RNA sequence: UGGCGAGUGGCCUAAUUGGCAAGGCACCUGACUCUGGAUCAGGGGAUUGAAGGUUCGAGUCCUUCCUCGCCAGCCA
């Protein structure tokens, strides 16, 4: 929530370096950046990098950052996305103040500039179809051919352009093109389309327009209108920069923005393409755009990732022009790092195994004082009821303990966290041979979890009083995609779908206070990991999502053991 | 194939513009521990894509080559 938090001293990446120099040498007075999403989908972690970069630079250099919707294609854009995007940017911790803009706010100005371009002989109306334009464009190795309409007079183009606006022509009938160079080695300069006819209802301008500027014609000019000093975008726009500059140079724009490109964020085991994300949602592979397995900001939020962790991660990754893929482990590290510091500790048992303390008085209840967060003394303590019948984690017991397993086993003593030392004396099984109950004794002298004689069990277990535990559903999450590079090459990312990316556990038990955790807060289930209530959760039916496991060296050992045998 | 861009331990990023290749993640040890967490200490791992050249000295400058990415939407 705290947007004031000065980001950890940001490393000076090459863009910040440019900004610093421009400021120092007076090429610009105040730095003005912008985050320009198209409202045609949900924001994902890749956008977070851009958001942190743009808003971060503005904050660090005492400038400002605009939120501008690049809403130039009414065929794909929706109000729903506009709202979700704003909520996500705010949640991430950034504030655009009064600087909320829409490219559609500039449609009239853009139109006037287009007219000026036509009058100057630098743009013309082309009657060629989309297919014909493509054919005329040439290839990487062959120059393009000029459209027969390229030599059309300015007055004629002007007349046609006005009639395009007036709605006289059908979609695709004509376009406005810049007159640059059909032989340019950069294909973006081969008379790029500036306006197209689209008889579509625009979320903001309604039916006011039936011609819409393309990205190339809208973006740079919008930057200029807003006085953007540094227009930061991803690498794939590099080839557009000459066109960006050409338009700025040939139009009477009020300011001179410059475009800089950086490598977009890619993550292992993750797919970021809006098309694929949409398919995941539509084909029902996930619960929605905000499914905890989705890389969307809403998904990460539902998963319990704190915004601060995402910001830290982005800072950790850095900014460069190298096309790269970051290991998700780095994101997870950043998230664990803030959660370890901030998450309240609670007890929950995912796979309960009954324990009966035979020498503990029946009907007795003791309130044991438990630390809420050893990393943060100010988080205080709470009281947990301890009784004769308890639940522990089934994984915490082994009838025939293997080497290096130092939890509970027959004849072995362990500590129940903040309670007592207990020793297992008997294993009760059902007809099928499944362990259903452990008969144990406790040492009354170890109350609180410490022995007067100084003995120290090798393991400390979490536990729950059987009479007090409340039921809960817990959803475990793992990578959505098994392969670190889903769909690499010509593969289909859907071939990599992990069938076990979500595991729903229904028989879990939780300490009573867990019913009070609000959605949006992530807690630690001691020794298990970080968990947060899902929006599906209700007081009557608790549902928790596993954000991440704790770093687990025992699990790692087990996994290695399995590999050794294989 | 034309244009543009990028190559630094497994991954990400630095290197004060020519001066002992640094940090984070990951991995491995050990210490400590009422979370097999955290923390602390240590470790392995790089002929800086390759080959030449300039220089006392090159990740950095020059040449050639190789590899990868992006661009032929009336998407952004």
XYZ file of C-alpha atoms in Angstrom, chain A residues 35 105 157 191 193 236 265 400 434:
9
model
C 2.864 3.696 -19.566
C -8.532 12.240 -26.701
C -6.357 13.120 -51.372
C 4.619 4.361 -47.176
C -0.615 3.268 -43.343
C 10.085 -4.960 -31.298
C 10.480 -9.559 -19.657
C 10.352 -46.796 9.485
C -2.850 -47.375 6.932
